[in-house]
PDB file of C-alpha atoms in Angstrom:
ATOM      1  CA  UNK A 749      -3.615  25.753  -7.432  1.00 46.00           C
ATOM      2  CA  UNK A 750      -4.143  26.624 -11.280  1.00 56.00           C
ATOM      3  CA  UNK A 751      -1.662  24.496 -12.805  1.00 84.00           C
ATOM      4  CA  UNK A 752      -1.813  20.703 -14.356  1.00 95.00           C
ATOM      5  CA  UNK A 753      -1.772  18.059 -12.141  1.00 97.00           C
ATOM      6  CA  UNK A 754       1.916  17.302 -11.708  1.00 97.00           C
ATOM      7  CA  UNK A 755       1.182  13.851 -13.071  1.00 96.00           C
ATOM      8  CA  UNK A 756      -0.604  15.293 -16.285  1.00 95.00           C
ATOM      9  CA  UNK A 757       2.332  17.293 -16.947  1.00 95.00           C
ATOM     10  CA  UNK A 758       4.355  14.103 -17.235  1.00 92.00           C
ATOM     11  CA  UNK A 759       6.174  13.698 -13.334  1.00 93.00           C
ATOM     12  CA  UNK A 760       5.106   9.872 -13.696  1.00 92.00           C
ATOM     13  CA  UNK A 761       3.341   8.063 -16.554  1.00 89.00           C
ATOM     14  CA  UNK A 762       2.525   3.978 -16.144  1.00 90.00           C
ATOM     15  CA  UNK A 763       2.126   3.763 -12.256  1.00 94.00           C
ATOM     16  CA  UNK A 764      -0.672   2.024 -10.897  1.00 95.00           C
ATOM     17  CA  UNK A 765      -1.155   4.624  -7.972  1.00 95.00           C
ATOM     18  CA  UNK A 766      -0.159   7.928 -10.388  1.00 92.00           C
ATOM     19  CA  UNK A 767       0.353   7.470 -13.575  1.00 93.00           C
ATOM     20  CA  UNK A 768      -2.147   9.231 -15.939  1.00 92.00           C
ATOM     21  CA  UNK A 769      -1.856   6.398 -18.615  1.00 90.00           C
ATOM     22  CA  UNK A 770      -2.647   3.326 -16.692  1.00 93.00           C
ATOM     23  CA  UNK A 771      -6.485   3.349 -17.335  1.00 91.00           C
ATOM     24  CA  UNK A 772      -6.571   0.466 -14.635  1.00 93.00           C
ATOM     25  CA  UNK A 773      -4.807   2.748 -11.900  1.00 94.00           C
ATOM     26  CA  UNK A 774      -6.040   4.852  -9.071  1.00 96.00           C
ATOM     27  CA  UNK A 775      -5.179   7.997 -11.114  1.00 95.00           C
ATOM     28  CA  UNK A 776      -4.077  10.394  -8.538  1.00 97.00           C
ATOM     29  CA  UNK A 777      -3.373  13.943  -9.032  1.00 97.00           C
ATOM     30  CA  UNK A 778      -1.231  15.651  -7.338  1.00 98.00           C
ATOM     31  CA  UNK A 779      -1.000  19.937  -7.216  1.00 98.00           C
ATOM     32  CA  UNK A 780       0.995  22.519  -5.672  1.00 98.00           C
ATOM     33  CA  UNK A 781      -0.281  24.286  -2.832  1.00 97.00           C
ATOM     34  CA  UNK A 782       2.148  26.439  -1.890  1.00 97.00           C
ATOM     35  CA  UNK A 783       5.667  24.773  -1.075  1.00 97.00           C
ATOM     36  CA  UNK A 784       3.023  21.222  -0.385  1.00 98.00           C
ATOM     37  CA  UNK A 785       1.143  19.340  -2.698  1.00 98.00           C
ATOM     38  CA  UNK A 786      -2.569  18.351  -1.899  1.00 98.00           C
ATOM     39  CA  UNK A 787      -4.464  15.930  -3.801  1.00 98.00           C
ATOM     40  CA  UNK A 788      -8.055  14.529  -3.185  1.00 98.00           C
ATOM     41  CA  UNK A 789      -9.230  11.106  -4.703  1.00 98.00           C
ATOM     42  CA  UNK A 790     -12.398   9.214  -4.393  1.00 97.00           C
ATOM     43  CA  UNK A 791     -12.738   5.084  -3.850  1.00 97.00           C
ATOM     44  CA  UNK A 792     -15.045   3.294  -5.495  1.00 96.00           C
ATOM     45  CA  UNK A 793     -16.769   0.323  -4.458  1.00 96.00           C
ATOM     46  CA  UNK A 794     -13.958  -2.768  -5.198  1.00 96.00           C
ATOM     47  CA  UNK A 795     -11.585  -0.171  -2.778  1.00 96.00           C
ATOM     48  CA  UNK A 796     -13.101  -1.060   0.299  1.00 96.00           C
ATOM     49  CA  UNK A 797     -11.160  -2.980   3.242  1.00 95.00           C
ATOM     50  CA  UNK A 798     -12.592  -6.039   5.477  1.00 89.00           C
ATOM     51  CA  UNK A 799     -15.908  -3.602   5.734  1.00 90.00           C
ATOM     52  CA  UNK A 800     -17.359  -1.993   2.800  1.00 93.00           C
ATOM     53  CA  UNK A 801     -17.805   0.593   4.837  1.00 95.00           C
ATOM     54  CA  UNK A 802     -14.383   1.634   5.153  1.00 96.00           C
ATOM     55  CA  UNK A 803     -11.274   2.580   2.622  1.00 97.00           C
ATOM     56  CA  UNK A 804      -8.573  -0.532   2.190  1.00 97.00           C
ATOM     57  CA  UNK A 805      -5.389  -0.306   4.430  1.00 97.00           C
ATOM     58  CA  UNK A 806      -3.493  -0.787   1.191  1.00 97.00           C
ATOM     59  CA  UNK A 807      -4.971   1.610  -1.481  1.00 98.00           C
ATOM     60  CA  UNK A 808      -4.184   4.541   2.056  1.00 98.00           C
ATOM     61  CA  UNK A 809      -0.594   3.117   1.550  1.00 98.00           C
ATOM     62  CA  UNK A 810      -0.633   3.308  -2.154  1.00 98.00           C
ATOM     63  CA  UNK A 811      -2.029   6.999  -2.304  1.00 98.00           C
ATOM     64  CA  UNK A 812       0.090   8.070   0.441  1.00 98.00           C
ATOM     65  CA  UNK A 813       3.679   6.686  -1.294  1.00 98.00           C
ATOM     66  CA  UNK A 814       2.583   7.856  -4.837  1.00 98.00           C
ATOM     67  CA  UNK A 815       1.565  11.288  -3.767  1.00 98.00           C
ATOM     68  CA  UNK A 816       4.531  11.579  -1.782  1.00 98.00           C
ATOM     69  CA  UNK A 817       6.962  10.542  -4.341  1.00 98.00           C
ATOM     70  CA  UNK A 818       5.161  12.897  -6.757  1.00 98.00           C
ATOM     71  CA  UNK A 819       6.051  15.636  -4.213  1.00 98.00           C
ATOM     72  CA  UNK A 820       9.327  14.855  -4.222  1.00 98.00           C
ATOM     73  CA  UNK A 821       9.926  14.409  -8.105  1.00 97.00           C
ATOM     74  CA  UNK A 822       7.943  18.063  -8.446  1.00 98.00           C
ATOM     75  CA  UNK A 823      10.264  19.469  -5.639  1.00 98.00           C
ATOM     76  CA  UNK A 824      13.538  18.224  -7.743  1.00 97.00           C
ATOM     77  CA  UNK A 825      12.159  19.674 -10.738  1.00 97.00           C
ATOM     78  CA  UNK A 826      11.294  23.171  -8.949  1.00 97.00           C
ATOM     79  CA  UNK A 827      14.978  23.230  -7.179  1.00 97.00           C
ATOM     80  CA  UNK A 828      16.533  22.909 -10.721  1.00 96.00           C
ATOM     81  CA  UNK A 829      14.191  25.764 -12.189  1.00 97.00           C
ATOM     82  CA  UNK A 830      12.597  23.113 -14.804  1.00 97.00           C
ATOM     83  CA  UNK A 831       9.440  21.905 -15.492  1.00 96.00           C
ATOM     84  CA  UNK A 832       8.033  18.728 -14.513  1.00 96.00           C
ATOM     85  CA  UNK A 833       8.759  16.025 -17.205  1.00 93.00           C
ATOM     86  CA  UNK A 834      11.351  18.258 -19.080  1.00 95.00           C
ATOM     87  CA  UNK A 835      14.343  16.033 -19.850  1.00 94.00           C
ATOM     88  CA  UNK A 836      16.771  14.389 -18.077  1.00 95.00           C
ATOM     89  CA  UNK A 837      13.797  13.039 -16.266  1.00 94.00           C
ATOM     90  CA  UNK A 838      13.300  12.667 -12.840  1.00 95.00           C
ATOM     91  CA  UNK A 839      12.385   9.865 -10.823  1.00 95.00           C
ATOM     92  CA  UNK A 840      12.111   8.937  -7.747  1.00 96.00           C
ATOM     93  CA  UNK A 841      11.493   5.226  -5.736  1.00 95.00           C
ATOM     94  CA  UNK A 842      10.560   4.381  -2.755  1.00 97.00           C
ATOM     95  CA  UNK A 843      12.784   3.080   0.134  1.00 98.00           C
ATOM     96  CA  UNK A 844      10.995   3.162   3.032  1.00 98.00           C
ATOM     97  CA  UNK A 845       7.360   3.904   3.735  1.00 98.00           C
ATOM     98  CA  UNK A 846       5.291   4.044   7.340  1.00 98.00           C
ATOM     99  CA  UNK A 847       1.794   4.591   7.373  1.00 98.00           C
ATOM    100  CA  UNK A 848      -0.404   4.803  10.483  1.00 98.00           C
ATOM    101  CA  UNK A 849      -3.799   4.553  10.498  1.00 98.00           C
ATOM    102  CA  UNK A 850      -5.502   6.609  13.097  1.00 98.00           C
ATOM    103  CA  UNK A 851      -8.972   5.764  12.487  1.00 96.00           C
ATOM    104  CA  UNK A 852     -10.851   4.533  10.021  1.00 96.00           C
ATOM    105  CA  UNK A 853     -11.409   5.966   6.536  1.00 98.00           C
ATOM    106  CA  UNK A 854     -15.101   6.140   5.088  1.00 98.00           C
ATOM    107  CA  UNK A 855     -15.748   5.211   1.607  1.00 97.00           C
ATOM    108  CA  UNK A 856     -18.607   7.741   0.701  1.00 97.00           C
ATOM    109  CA  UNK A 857     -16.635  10.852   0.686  1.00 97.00           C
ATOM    110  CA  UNK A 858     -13.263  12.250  -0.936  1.00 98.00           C
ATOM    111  CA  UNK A 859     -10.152  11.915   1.061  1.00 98.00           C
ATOM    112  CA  UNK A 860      -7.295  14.722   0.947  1.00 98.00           C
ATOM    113  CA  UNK A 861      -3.760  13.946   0.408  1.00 98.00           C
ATOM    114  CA  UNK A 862      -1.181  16.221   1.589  1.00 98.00           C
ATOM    115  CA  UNK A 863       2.332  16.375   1.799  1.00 98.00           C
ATOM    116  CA  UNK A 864       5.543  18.006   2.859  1.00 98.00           C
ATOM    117  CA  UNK A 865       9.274  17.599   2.496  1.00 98.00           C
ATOM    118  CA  UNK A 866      10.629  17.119   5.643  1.00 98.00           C
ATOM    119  CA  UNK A 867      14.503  16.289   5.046  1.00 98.00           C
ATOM    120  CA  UNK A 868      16.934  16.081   1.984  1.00 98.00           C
ATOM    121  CA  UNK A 869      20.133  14.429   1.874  1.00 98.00           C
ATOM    122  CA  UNK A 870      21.741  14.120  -1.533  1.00 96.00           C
ATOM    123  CA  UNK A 871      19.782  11.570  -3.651  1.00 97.00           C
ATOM    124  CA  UNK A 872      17.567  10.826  -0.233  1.00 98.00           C
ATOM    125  CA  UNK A 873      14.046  12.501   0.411  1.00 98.00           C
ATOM    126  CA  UNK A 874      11.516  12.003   3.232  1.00 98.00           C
ATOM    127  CA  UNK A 875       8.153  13.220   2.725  1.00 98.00           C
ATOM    128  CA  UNK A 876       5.360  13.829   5.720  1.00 98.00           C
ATOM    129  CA  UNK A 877       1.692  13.060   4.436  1.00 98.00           C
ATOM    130  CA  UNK A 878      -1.411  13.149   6.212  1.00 98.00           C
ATOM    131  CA  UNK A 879      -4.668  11.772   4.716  1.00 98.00           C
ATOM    132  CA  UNK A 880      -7.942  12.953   5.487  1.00 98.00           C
ATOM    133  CA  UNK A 881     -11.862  12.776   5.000  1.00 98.00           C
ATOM    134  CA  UNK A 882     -14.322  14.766   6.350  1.00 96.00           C
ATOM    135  CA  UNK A 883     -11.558  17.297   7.524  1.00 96.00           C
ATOM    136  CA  UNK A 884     -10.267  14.756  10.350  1.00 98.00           C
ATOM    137  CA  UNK A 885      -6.963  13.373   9.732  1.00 98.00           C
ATOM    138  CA  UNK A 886      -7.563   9.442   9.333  1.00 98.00           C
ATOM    139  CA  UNK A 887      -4.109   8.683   8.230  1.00 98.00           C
ATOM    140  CA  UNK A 888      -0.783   9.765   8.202  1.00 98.00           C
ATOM    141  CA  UNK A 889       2.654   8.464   6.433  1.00 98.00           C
ATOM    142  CA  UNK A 890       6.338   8.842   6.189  1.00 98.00           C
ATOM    143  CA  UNK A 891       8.144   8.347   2.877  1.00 98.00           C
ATOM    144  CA  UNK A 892      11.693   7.974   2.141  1.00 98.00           C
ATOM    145  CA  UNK A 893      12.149   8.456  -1.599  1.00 98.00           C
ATOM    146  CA  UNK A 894      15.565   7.920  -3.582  1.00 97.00           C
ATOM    147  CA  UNK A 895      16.079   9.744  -6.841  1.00 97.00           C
ATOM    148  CA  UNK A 896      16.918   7.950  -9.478  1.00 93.00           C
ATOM    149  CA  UNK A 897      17.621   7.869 -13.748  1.00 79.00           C
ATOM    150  CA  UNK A 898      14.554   7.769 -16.111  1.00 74.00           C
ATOM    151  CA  UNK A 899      14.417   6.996 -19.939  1.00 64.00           C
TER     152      UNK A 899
ATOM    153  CA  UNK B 523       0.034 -26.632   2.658  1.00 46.00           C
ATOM    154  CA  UNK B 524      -3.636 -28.829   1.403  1.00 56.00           C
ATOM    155  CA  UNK B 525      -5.837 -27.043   2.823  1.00 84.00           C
ATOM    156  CA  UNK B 526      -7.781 -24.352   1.681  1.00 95.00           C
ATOM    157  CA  UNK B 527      -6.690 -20.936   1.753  1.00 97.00           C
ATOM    158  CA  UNK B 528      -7.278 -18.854   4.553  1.00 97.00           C
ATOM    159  CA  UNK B 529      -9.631 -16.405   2.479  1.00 96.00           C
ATOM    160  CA  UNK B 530     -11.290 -19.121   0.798  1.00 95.00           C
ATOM    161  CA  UNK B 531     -12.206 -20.555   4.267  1.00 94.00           C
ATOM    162  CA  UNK B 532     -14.109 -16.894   5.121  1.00 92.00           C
ATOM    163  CA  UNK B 533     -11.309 -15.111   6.986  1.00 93.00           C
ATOM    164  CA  UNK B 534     -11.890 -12.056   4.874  1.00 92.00           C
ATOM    165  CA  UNK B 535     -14.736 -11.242   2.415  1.00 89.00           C
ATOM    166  CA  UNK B 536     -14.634  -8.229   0.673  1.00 90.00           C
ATOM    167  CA  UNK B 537     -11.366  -7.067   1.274  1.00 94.00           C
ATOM    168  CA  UNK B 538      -9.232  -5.129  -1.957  1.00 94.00           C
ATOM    169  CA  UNK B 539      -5.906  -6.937  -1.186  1.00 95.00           C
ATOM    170  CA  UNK B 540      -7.589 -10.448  -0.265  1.00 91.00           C
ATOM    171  CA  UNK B 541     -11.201 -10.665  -0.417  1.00 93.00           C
ATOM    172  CA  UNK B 542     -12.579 -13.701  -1.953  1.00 92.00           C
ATOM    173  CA  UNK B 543     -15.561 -11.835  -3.126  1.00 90.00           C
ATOM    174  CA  UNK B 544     -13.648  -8.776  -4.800  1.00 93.00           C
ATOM    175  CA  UNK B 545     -13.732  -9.537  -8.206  1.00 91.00           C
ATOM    176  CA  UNK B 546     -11.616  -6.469  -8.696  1.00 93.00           C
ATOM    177  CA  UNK B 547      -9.253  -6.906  -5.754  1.00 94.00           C
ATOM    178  CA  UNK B 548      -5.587  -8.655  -5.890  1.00 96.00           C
ATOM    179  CA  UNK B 549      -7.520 -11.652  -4.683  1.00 95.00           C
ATOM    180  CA  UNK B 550      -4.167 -13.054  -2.625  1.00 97.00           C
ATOM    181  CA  UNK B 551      -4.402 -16.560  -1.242  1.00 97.00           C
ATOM    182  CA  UNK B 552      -2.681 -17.472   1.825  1.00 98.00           C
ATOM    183  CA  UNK B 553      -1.678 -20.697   3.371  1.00 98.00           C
ATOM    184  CA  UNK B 554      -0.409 -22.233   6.658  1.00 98.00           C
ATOM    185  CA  UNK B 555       3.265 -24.078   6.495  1.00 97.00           C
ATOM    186  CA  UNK B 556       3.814 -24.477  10.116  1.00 97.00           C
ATOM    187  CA  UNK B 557       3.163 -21.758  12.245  1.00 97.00           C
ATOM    188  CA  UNK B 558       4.419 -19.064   9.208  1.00 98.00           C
ATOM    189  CA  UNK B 559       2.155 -18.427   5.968  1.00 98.00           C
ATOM    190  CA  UNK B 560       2.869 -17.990   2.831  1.00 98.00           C
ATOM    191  CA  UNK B 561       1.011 -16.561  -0.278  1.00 98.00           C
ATOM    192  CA  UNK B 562       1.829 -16.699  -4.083  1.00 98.00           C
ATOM    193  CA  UNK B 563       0.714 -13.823  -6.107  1.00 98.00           C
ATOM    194  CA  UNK B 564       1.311 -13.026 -10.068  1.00 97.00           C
ATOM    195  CA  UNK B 565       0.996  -9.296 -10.801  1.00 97.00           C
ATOM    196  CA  UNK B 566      -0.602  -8.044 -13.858  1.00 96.00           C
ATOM    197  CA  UNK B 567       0.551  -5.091 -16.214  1.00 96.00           C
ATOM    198  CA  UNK B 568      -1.419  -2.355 -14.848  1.00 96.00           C
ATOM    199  CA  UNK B 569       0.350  -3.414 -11.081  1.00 96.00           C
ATOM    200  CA  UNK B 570       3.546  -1.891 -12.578  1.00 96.00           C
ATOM    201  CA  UNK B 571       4.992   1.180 -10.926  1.00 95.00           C
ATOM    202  CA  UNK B 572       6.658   4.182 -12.559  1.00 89.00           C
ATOM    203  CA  UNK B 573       8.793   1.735 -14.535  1.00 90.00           C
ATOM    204  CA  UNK B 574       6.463  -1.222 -16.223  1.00 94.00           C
ATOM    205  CA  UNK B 575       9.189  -3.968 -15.102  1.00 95.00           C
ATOM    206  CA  UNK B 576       8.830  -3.303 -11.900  1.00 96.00           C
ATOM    207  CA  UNK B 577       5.903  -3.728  -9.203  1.00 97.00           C
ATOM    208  CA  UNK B 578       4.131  -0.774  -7.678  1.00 97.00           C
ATOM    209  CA  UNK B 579       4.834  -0.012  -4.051  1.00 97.00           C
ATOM    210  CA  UNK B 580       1.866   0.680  -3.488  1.00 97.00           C
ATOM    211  CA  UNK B 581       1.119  -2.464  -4.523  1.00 98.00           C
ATOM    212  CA  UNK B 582       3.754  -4.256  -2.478  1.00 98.00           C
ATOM    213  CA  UNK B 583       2.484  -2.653   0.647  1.00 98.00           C
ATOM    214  CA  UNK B 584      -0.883  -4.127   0.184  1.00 98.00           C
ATOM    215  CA  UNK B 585       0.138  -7.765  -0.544  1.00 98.00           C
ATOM    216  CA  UNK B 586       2.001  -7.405   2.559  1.00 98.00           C
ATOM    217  CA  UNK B 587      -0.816  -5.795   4.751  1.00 98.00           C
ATOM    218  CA  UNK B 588      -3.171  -8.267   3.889  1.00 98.00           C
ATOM    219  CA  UNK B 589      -1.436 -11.751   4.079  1.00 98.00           C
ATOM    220  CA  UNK B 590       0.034 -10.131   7.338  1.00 98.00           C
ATOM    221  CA  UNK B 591      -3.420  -9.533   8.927  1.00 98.00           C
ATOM    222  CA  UNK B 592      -4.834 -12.942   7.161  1.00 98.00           C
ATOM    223  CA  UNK B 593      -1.838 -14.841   9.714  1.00 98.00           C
ATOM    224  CA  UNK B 594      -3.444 -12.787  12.511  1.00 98.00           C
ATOM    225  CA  UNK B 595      -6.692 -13.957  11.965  1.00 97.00           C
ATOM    226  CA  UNK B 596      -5.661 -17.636  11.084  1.00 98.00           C
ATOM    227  CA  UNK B 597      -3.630 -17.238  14.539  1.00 98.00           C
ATOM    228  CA  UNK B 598      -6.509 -16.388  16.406  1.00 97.00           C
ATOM    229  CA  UNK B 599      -8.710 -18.803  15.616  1.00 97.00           C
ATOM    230  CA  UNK B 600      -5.989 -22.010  15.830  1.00 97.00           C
ATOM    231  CA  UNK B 601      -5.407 -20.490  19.341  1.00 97.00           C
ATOM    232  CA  UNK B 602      -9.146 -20.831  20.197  1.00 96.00           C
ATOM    233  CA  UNK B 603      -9.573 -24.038  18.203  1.00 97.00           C
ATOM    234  CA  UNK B 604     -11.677 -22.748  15.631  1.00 97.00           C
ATOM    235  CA  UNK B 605     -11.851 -23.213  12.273  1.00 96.00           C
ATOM    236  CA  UNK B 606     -11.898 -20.115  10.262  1.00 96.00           C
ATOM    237  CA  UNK B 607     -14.682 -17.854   9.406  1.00 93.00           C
ATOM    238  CA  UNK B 608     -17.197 -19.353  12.370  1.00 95.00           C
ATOM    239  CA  UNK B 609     -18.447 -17.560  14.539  1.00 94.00           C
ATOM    240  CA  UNK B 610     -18.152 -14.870  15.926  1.00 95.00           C
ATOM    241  CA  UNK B 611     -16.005 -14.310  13.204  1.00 94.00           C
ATOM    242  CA  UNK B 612     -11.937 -12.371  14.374  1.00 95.00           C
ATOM    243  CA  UNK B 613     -11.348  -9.701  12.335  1.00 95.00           C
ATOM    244  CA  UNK B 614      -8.501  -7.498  12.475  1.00 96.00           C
ATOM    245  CA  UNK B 615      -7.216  -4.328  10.926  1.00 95.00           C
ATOM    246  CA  UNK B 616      -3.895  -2.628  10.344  1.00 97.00           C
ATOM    247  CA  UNK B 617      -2.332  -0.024  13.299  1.00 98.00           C
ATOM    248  CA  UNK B 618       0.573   0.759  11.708  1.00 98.00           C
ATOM    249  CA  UNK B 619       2.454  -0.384   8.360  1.00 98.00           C
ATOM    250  CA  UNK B 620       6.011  -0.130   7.834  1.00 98.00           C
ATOM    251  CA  UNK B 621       7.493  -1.401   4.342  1.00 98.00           C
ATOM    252  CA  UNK B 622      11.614  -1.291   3.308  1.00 98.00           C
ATOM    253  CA  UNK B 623      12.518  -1.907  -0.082  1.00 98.00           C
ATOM    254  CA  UNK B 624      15.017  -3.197  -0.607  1.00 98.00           C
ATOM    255  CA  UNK B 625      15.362  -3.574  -4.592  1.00 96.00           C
ATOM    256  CA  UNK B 626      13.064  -3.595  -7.316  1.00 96.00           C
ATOM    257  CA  UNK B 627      10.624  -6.416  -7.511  1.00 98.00           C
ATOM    258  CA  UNK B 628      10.503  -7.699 -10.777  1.00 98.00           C
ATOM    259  CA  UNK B 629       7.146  -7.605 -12.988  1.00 97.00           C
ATOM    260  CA  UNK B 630       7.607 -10.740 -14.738  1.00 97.00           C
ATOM    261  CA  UNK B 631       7.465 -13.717 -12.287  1.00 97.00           C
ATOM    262  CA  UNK B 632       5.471 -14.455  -9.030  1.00 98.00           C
ATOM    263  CA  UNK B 633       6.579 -13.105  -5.926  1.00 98.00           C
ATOM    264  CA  UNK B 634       5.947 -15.145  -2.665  1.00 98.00           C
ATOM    265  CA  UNK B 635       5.109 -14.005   0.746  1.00 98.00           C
ATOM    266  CA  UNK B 636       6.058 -15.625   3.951  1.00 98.00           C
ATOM    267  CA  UNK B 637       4.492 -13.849   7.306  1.00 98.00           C
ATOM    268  CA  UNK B 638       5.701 -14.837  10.725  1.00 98.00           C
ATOM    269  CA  UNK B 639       3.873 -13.398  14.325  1.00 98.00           C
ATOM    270  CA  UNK B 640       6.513 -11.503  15.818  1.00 98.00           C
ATOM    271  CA  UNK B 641       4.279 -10.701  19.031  1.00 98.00           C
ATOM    272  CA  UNK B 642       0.873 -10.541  20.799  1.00 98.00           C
ATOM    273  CA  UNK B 643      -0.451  -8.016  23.389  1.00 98.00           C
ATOM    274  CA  UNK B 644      -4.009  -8.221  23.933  1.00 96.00           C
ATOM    275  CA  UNK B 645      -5.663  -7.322  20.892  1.00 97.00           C
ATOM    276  CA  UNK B 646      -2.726  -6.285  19.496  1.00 98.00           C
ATOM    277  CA  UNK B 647      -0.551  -8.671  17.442  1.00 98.00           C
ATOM    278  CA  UNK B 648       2.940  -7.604  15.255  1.00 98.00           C
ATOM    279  CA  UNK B 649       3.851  -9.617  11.728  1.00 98.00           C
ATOM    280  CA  UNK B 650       6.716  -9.761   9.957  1.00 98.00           C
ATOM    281  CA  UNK B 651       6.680 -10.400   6.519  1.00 98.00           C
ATOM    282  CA  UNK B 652       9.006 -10.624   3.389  1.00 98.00           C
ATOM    283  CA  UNK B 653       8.380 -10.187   0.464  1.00 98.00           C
ATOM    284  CA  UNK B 654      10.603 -12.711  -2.689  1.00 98.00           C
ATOM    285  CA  UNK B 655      10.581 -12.991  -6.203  1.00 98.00           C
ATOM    286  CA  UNK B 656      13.185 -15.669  -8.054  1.00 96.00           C
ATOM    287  CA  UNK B 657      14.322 -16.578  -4.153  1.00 96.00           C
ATOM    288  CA  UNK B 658      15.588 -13.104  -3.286  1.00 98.00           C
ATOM    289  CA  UNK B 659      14.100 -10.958  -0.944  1.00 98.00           C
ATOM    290  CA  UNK B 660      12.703  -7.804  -2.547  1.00 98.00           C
ATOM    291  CA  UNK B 661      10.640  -6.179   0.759  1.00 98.00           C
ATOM    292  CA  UNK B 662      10.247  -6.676   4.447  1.00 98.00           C
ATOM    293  CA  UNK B 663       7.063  -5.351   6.247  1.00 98.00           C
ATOM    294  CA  UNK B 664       6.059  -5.104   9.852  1.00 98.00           C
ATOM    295  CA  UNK B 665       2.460  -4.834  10.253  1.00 98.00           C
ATOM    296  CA  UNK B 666       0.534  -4.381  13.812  1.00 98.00           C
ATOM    297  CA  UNK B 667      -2.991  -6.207  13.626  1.00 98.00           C
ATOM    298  CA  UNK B 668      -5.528  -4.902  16.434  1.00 97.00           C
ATOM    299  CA  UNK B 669      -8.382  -7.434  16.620  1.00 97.00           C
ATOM    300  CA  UNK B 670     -11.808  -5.504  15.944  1.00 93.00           C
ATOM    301  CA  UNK B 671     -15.322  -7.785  15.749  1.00 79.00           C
ATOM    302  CA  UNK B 672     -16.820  -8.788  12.832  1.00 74.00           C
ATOM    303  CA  UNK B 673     -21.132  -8.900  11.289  1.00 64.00           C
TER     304      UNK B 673
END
């Protein structure tokens, strides 16, 4: 993987689920692993669902959309031969997101994020994602995310 | 509405999205008003997503997740005639979670949810739910509940 996270290079900067300035966020990274982008994160303790036990339903959907998206705004950026953050900026929002939840996610280790485009139409991307801990897939999502302007 | 809300009564504990004992969760309060409920929920600045006017999807998919499975469990128990929280306490968690959005939910005001049961199978039980800030709707969600048991 090698490079910056894409977030750290500047893909997305106040999101709660991504962005590497909101100290109060989950703080994903996202990296390129070959034409996908993995990304592993760790809960702690106020992340849990209706078990402590187990990883909110909510913070799978949040990590699944923001990873996605991130995909999608590196993706744009690699199509047009820039780098990630160079201006006119990217961004991308969501339309549509579906998340099914296989089985549940554990709290005590790292789950892995990872993603691949599926389909683009014009301003229109839909990302695959499947989330993961202990190498068993616990999760999985479908994004649809629409480009749009950025200051 | 009157009565206390839902979480307040024991229907979820530790939950991120709705947990009355997460002192770093969103904390969301539901309510009955007639066979729907409804929540009212205020984000705060680090909710934003990759603009800081708008709400997070991530975000949006939780509040909706949550006061979707909270009418599930409040469901349950009215059709058992129980109040809620006793025992042995209904729990249920989310199958599958499937958010539009439809524009961009606006930071500074309080968005309301309203959560109707769409259908019950078994264990299995499908809510709809919008999401509304100033009166408009900003998101829809359809969230299937399967009943688990609860400590």
């Amino acid at each position: 993987m090698g490079e910056r996270a894409f977030q750290d290079q500047g893909s997305v900067n106040h999101c709660h689920g991504c962005g590497a300035d909101n100290e109060r966020g989950l703080q994903i990274k996202s990296f390129w692993d070959g034409d996908e982008a993995v990304a592993t994160w760790k809960a702690e303790p106020h992340h849990c669902g209706g078990s402590k036990e187990i990883v909110n339903g909510g913070i799978i959907a949040t990590l699944i959309d923001c990873h996605s998206l991130n995909l999608a705004i590196a993706h744009a950026y690699r199509m047009e031969g820039r780098s990630i953050g160079s201006a006119p900026r990217i961004g991308y929002v969501t339309g549509n997101l579906n998340v099914s939840y296989l089985k549940p996610t554990p709290m005590d280790q790292p789950v892995e994020l990872r993603a691949r485009i599926a389909k683009i139409e014009g301003r229109k991307t839909w990302v695959t994602c499947t989330l993961s801990a202990g190498g068993q897939i616990c999760a999985t999502g479908d994004v649809l995310g629409i480009r749009v302007e950025r200051d």
